[in-house]
């Protein structure tokens, strides 16, 4: 169009020129060559039109860019980095207060304190992740007065002089002694106390609360007593009765959302022989509920149960004439669980990230009854049970029918007798403790002597709960920091992935919970630090496993380009070209006009 | 660190070397110690559909059967199949799938639990299974619930090519997507060791981009080679098994759960002349020696077990059972009340949703009109209303023109 009108313009101007000039001076035409001269000022309308189109495109470009922008909720990357560096460099410190009480000894408390401290430092292993910051105070009770060391410690214990005497330990009732000591030692601060008493029969017991006591003979050396005190403080109160300090990950069966589901299954191997049922609710209320409440800060536990039929096992057993029973050995244990027939994982209570622990009671068929477990040293197992870490535990229970088969008449439905059920559940509690890394045995054996560990009705003693709180806090905080670090790396590596608001909120809440857990841990409030750390971990996992962060569904730059370029590329090309062309034409016309003006000026 | 009477100076004195020591320990050793092997998982994926890809489904089902026979339970197997063979109208043996022309074994017989079937087998679902990023409503049986002690077997079969694998004839899985998913799995400690077996054409290119440690991968053919089917079953009318899977199964049929044949014997049992392609495996990311790893580490299920030494005798200390019964009765009543309360709350929640929907019904005629419009039960009536509304407009415009 431009060319035609231009041609017309030039034609018309040519005609005009030729018309006006032709009769007069035909040879002056070259002077008014329309390609070089024009008389009128070139108009700006065309330039204005094309440039307005160009400018409207340029003006609209930021709006287009904004509309194509990926919504990314801003994540606090710096805070995430600072949390991980904080956890890596300052090791998590749990403050512990120890108190050693010597009754009937005549020694210098400061000397004792130094020897105990040196023993403790020898025994604590270097733990790069979480360690403890402990203080020790020693009291020597001489009956009439007490010598304390250190004399000016801010954490001097509130022990009343003379409250513990050797006479209290004469009777051998550990529970009563434990209660008495609890009333003596139970102060406001969480202090771990060890009482060493001279005189009486030798005994070493760790109580249900946070104290232990040791009765030594009259002629024993105070140095040996100090060594044993250091041992119980480190090995039992700090390490929880294990050799190594840190629980390994396969003994932390808490799900990523802080929940555990305990699934109890009664398996009748062959219902043609007999069918057993159990009164689960009663035993749940008496035995399991206190334990579940005690573990509240560590994990949110729920319980369910079912009875299954036709569930044979997958391994074999052989008849042992001497024991008059069928025997399976520990070599068969890995193959015992018959996963094809035992449909255990039918829980609807567990969400996607909870952990399910299966506890199964196996009632063998008449062909294999009684079924006993033989240990490698030839002995028969007292519990007939075993665990598999992170999976659960199995107990084999032999019904009465096969022991005295003449008297037993199988009825349609038999109930497991309450005494057997209680015994079984005691084994289950032992297995549950094993799954958390503790021993089910009530004795801590050591080279220098055994310590008797008093059991608690709640399944875990106070000091064991403390150990669990610290270990789980440590683990949860490290897991939270790693997860948040992975999330921030992932988000930063995909700059065009949509990050929803929810994720930002969860990350912020997780960081707040982690800070709270750290501050609680350093001030010694173990339960709430465990609870906040588990919350921090579950929020971090929720943010990381949000279903919208799928790399398949984010808009890559190539996608954006491929969607918008088929329209914008040709259009913008034409617009820019048109603008440039108009500019060039305007410049040419302007030059022609200026040339004419110059000529006119020189002519006049 | 102990606190003496002069804590500060000693603390500061010890702080610097300790920090150096700790930081060096933290940087040198991994933050998590090597976990114990606790369980085995299997993810078996058949990426083809349609009748002529019978052999891919037979491959996957044969491996499923093998893995179950050697001990991995259904709850730890994720099976993704298009599942359109057994009840296909072209199947002469309805509800039966064979992997051999002697028809000795019906792979679809009993106890086959397919987790993702039909159109659910997509690249997105596959990557969601691997990375664990599901919607909250996805049930546990469809999730890969592995942890840091799990060994995972990932088997994929179908049609593939150079650095890609075709899914259901409509999408493809690229090798960098797979490598990215494995990297994210490793970051979240979702596996201890991973064995990838791929039976497609040019299979070895699919794991070219893997970089995460602890991954062992084997493919049925190298770049530029095809993988071939083993034999044609003239009765069923299609090829029923691929060569690579056929020889893998032949190796496993000789084993039971007690055997400890090693992975190197499995990998060296593939004969290139019989396979008509080179089975290539990649072990640079895998630290252990293949001669020491039994195949049951991936294909079977051997549980780690620990014997329980003693019961936790907390109850024998209780005084009398009867007293406890009374107390427990109260507790159980309380418990039942708690459980009932939970149920009642659920009912309340359901009731709350309905009134909100009906609230805005009677506010004003505009909203009723909008509601009716939104309901749009009868689209035809809406169209009629629209047409009728246009007539006065037409009249007015013609009157204006005249």
CSV table of C-alpha atoms in Angstrom, one decimal, chain B residues 119-367:
chain,number,residue,atom,x,y,z
B,119,UNK,CA,-4.8,-45.4,32.0
B,120,UNK,CA,-3.3,-44.8,35.4
B,121,UNK,CA,0.0,-46.0,34.1
B,122,UNK,CA,1.4,-42.6,33.1
B,123,UNK,CA,4.8,-41.0,33.4
B,124,UNK,CA,3.5,-38.6,36.0
B,125,UNK,CA,2.2,-41.5,38.2
B,126,UNK,CA,5.4,-43.4,37.8
B,127,UNK,CA,7.5,-40.4,38.9
B,128,UNK,CA,5.1,-39.8,41.7
B,129,UNK,CA,5.6,-43.4,42.9
B,130,UNK,CA,9.3,-43.1,42.8
B,131,UNK,CA,9.6,-39.7,44.5
B,132,UNK,CA,6.7,-40.2,46.9
B,133,UNK,CA,4.8,-37.0,46.0
B,134,UNK,CA,1.2,-38.3,46.0
B,135,UNK,CA,-2.0,-36.5,46.8
B,136,UNK,CA,-3.2,-37.1,50.3
B,137,UNK,CA,-6.0,-39.4,49.3
B,138,UNK,CA,-3.8,-42.0,47.6
B,139,UNK,CA,-4.0,-45.3,49.6
B,140,UNK,CA,-1.0,-46.9,51.1
B,141,UNK,CA,-1.1,-49.8,48.7
B,142,UNK,CA,-0.3,-47.5,45.8
B,143,UNK,CA,2.7,-45.8,47.5
B,144,UNK,CA,6.3,-46.8,47.6
B,145,UNK,CA,6.8,-46.7,51.4
B,146,UNK,CA,10.4,-47.5,51.4
B,147,UNK,CA,12.9,-46.1,53.9
B,148,UNK,CA,16.7,-45.8,54.2
B,149,UNK,CA,17.1,-49.5,54.7
B,150,UNK,CA,15.2,-50.7,51.6
B,151,UNK,CA,16.5,-52.4,48.5
B,152,UNK,CA,14.4,-51.6,45.5
B,153,UNK,CA,14.1,-53.6,42.3
B,154,UNK,CA,12.8,-51.4,39.4
B,155,UNK,CA,11.8,-53.4,36.3
B,156,UNK,CA,10.6,-51.7,33.2
B,157,UNK,CA,9.6,-53.2,29.9
B,158,UNK,CA,8.0,-51.9,26.8
B,159,UNK,CA,9.0,-50.1,23.7
B,160,UNK,CA,12.0,-47.7,24.1
B,161,UNK,CA,14.6,-46.0,22.2
B,162,UNK,CA,17.7,-43.8,22.6
B,163,UNK,CA,17.3,-42.2,26.0
B,164,UNK,CA,13.6,-42.6,26.2
B,165,UNK,CA,10.9,-45.1,27.1
B,166,UNK,CA,7.4,-45.0,25.5
B,167,UNK,CA,4.5,-45.0,27.9
B,168,UNK,CA,1.1,-46.3,26.7
B,169,UNK,CA,1.8,-45.1,23.2
B,170,UNK,CA,1.1,-41.5,24.2
B,171,UNK,CA,4.0,-40.2,26.3
B,172,UNK,CA,7.6,-40.8,26.9
B,173,UNK,CA,9.9,-41.0,29.9
B,174,UNK,CA,13.2,-39.5,29.3
B,175,UNK,CA,16.4,-40.6,30.8
B,176,UNK,CA,17.0,-37.3,32.5
B,177,UNK,CA,13.6,-37.5,34.2
B,178,UNK,CA,14.5,-40.9,35.5
B,179,UNK,CA,17.9,-39.7,36.7
B,180,UNK,CA,16.3,-36.7,38.4
B,181,UNK,CA,13.7,-38.9,40.2
B,182,UNK,CA,16.4,-41.2,41.4
B,183,UNK,CA,18.5,-38.3,42.6
B,184,UNK,CA,15.5,-37.0,44.6
B,185,UNK,CA,14.9,-40.5,46.0
B,186,UNK,CA,18.5,-40.6,47.2
B,187,UNK,CA,18.3,-37.2,48.8
B,188,UNK,CA,15.4,-38.3,50.8
B,189,UNK,CA,17.0,-41.6,51.7
B,190,UNK,CA,14.2,-43.6,50.1
B,191,UNK,CA,16.4,-46.5,49.2
B,192,UNK,CA,19.7,-48.1,50.3
B,193,UNK,CA,20.3,-49.8,47.0
B,194,UNK,CA,18.4,-49.7,43.7
B,195,UNK,CA,18.6,-52.3,40.9
B,196,UNK,CA,17.1,-51.1,37.6
B,197,UNK,CA,16.3,-53.7,35.0
B,198,UNK,CA,15.1,-52.5,31.6
B,199,UNK,CA,13.9,-54.8,28.8
B,200,UNK,CA,13.3,-52.6,25.8
B,201,UNK,CA,15.1,-51.7,22.6
B,202,UNK,CA,18.3,-49.7,23.3
B,203,UNK,CA,17.7,-50.2,27.0
B,204,UNK,CA,21.1,-49.2,28.2
B,205,UNK,CA,20.6,-45.6,27.1
B,206,UNK,CA,17.8,-45.1,29.6
B,207,UNK,CA,20.2,-45.0,32.5
B,208,UNK,CA,22.9,-43.0,30.9
B,209,UNK,CA,22.3,-40.0,33.0
B,210,UNK,CA,22.2,-41.6,36.4
B,211,UNK,CA,24.6,-40.3,39.0
B,212,UNK,CA,23.3,-41.3,42.4
B,213,UNK,CA,25.4,-43.7,44.4
B,214,UNK,CA,24.0,-47.1,45.3
B,215,UNK,CA,22.4,-47.7,41.9
B,216,UNK,CA,23.0,-50.8,39.8
B,217,UNK,CA,21.4,-50.9,36.3
B,218,UNK,CA,21.2,-53.5,33.6
B,219,UNK,CA,19.6,-53.2,30.2
B,220,UNK,CA,18.8,-55.8,27.7
B,221,UNK,CA,20.5,-54.1,24.7
B,222,UNK,CA,22.9,-51.3,24.0
B,223,UNK,CA,22.5,-48.2,21.9
B,224,UNK,CA,21.7,-49.1,18.3
B,225,UNK,CA,20.6,-52.6,19.2
B,226,UNK,CA,17.1,-54.0,19.4
B,227,UNK,CA,15.7,-56.4,21.9
B,228,UNK,CA,13.9,-59.3,20.5
B,229,UNK,CA,11.0,-61.5,21.6
B,230,UNK,CA,11.8,-65.1,22.3
B,231,UNK,CA,9.2,-67.1,20.5
B,232,UNK,CA,5.8,-66.8,19.0
B,233,UNK,CA,2.9,-68.7,20.4
B,234,UNK,CA,0.9,-69.8,17.3
B,235,UNK,CA,-2.1,-70.7,19.4
B,236,UNK,CA,-2.5,-67.3,21.1
B,237,UNK,CA,-1.2,-65.6,18.0
B,238,UNK,CA,1.4,-63.2,19.4
B,239,UNK,CA,4.9,-63.4,20.9
B,240,UNK,CA,4.5,-64.3,24.5
B,241,UNK,CA,7.9,-63.4,26.1
B,242,UNK,CA,11.0,-61.4,25.4
B,243,UNK,CA,14.4,-62.9,25.3
B,244,UNK,CA,16.0,-61.0,28.1
B,245,UNK,CA,13.2,-61.7,30.5
B,246,UNK,CA,13.0,-65.4,29.4
B,247,UNK,CA,16.6,-66.0,30.3
B,248,UNK,CA,16.2,-64.1,33.6
B,249,UNK,CA,13.3,-66.3,34.5
B,250,UNK,CA,15.2,-69.4,33.5
B,251,UNK,CA,17.9,-68.4,36.0
B,252,UNK,CA,15.3,-67.8,38.8
B,253,UNK,CA,13.3,-71.0,38.2
B,254,UNK,CA,16.3,-72.9,39.6
B,255,UNK,CA,16.3,-70.9,42.9
B,256,UNK,CA,14.3,-70.9,46.0
B,257,UNK,CA,14.3,-68.6,49.0
B,258,UNK,CA,17.2,-70.3,50.7
B,259,UNK,CA,19.6,-70.0,47.9
B,260,UNK,CA,22.4,-67.4,47.7
B,261,UNK,CA,23.3,-67.2,44.1
B,262,UNK,CA,25.1,-64.0,43.4
B,263,UNK,CA,24.3,-61.1,41.1
B,264,UNK,CA,27.4,-61.7,39.1
B,265,UNK,CA,26.2,-65.2,38.2
B,266,UNK,CA,22.9,-63.6,37.1
B,267,UNK,CA,24.6,-61.0,35.0
B,268,UNK,CA,27.0,-63.5,33.4
B,269,UNK,CA,24.2,-65.9,32.6
B,270,UNK,CA,23.1,-63.7,29.7
B,271,UNK,CA,24.5,-65.0,26.5
B,272,UNK,CA,24.7,-62.3,23.8
B,273,UNK,CA,24.2,-64.8,21.0
B,274,UNK,CA,21.1,-66.2,22.5
B,275,UNK,CA,19.7,-62.8,23.4
B,276,UNK,CA,20.6,-61.4,20.0
B,277,UNK,CA,21.7,-58.3,21.8
B,278,UNK,CA,24.3,-57.3,24.4
B,279,UNK,CA,23.0,-57.1,27.9
B,280,UNK,CA,24.9,-54.2,29.3
B,281,UNK,CA,25.1,-53.4,33.0
B,282,UNK,CA,26.4,-50.3,34.8
B,283,UNK,CA,28.1,-50.8,38.1
B,284,UNK,CA,30.2,-47.7,38.5
B,285,UNK,CA,27.7,-46.2,41.0
B,286,UNK,CA,27.5,-49.4,43.1
B,287,UNK,CA,30.1,-49.9,45.8
B,288,UNK,CA,29.8,-53.5,46.6
B,289,UNK,CA,31.3,-56.3,44.6
B,290,UNK,CA,28.7,-58.2,42.5
B,291,UNK,CA,30.1,-61.6,43.6
B,292,UNK,CA,29.2,-60.8,47.2
B,293,UNK,CA,25.7,-59.7,46.6
B,294,UNK,CA,23.1,-62.5,46.7
B,295,UNK,CA,20.2,-62.1,44.3
B,296,UNK,CA,17.8,-62.4,47.2
B,297,UNK,CA,19.0,-59.0,48.3
B,298,UNK,CA,16.8,-57.6,45.5
B,299,UNK,CA,14.6,-60.4,44.2
B,300,UNK,CA,13.6,-62.1,47.5
B,301,UNK,CA,12.8,-61.0,50.9
B,302,UNK,CA,15.0,-62.0,53.8
B,303,UNK,CA,14.1,-60.2,57.1
B,304,UNK,CA,16.6,-59.2,59.7
B,305,UNK,CA,15.5,-60.7,62.9
B,306,UNK,CA,16.5,-60.3,66.5
B,307,UNK,CA,15.4,-62.6,69.2
B,308,UNK,CA,13.4,-61.3,72.2
B,309,UNK,CA,15.2,-62.3,75.3
B,310,UNK,CA,12.7,-61.6,78.0
B,311,UNK,CA,9.3,-60.3,78.7
B,312,UNK,CA,9.0,-56.9,80.3
B,313,UNK,CA,7.7,-57.9,83.7
B,314,UNK,CA,5.9,-54.8,84.8
B,315,UNK,CA,2.6,-56.5,85.5
B,316,UNK,CA,3.8,-59.1,88.0
B,317,UNK,CA,4.4,-56.2,90.4
B,318,UNK,CA,0.7,-55.4,90.4
B,319,UNK,CA,-1.1,-56.3,93.6
B,320,UNK,CA,-4.4,-57.8,92.5
B,321,UNK,CA,-6.0,-58.4,89.2
B,322,UNK,CA,-9.5,-57.6,90.5
B,323,UNK,CA,-8.6,-54.1,91.6
B,324,UNK,CA,-7.1,-53.5,88.3
B,325,UNK,CA,-10.2,-54.7,86.6
B,326,UNK,CA,-12.3,-52.1,88.3
B,327,UNK,CA,-10.0,-49.4,87.4
B,328,UNK,CA,-9.7,-50.6,83.9
B,329,UNK,CA,-13.5,-50.6,83.6
B,330,UNK,CA,-13.5,-46.9,84.3
B,331,UNK,CA,-10.7,-46.4,81.9
B,332,UNK,CA,-12.4,-48.4,79.2
B,333,UNK,CA,-15.6,-46.5,79.7
B,334,UNK,CA,-13.6,-43.3,79.3
B,335,UNK,CA,-11.9,-44.8,76.3
B,336,UNK,CA,-15.2,-45.8,74.7
B,337,UNK,CA,-16.5,-42.3,75.3
B,338,UNK,CA,-13.4,-40.9,73.6
B,339,UNK,CA,-13.9,-43.2,70.6
B,340,UNK,CA,-17.5,-42.3,70.3
B,341,UNK,CA,-16.7,-38.6,70.5
B,342,UNK,CA,-14.4,-39.0,67.6
B,343,UNK,CA,-17.2,-40.6,65.6
B,344,UNK,CA,-19.7,-37.9,66.5
B,345,UNK,CA,-17.3,-35.2,65.4
B,346,UNK,CA,-17.0,-36.8,62.0
B,347,UNK,CA,-20.8,-36.7,61.6
B,348,UNK,CA,-20.8,-33.0,62.6
B,349,UNK,CA,-18.2,-32.2,60.0
B,350,UNK,CA,-20.2,-33.8,57.2
B,351,UNK,CA,-23.3,-31.9,58.3
B,352,UNK,CA,-21.6,-28.6,58.2
B,353,UNK,CA,-20.9,-28.7,54.5
B,354,UNK,CA,-24.5,-28.7,53.3
B,355,UNK,CA,-26.0,-25.5,54.9
B,356,UNK,CA,-23.3,-23.4,53.3
B,357,UNK,CA,-24.3,-24.4,49.9
B,358,UNK,CA,-27.9,-23.5,50.4
B,359,UNK,CA,-27.4,-20.3,52.2
B,360,UNK,CA,-27.0,-17.9,49.3
B,361,UNK,CA,-30.1,-19.2,47.5
B,362,UNK,CA,-32.6,-16.6,48.5
B,363,UNK,CA,-30.5,-13.4,48.7
B,364,UNK,CA,-31.7,-11.5,45.6
B,365,UNK,CA,-33.1,-12.2,42.2
B,366,UNK,CA,-29.8,-11.6,40.6
B,367,UNK,CA,-28.2,-14.3,42.7
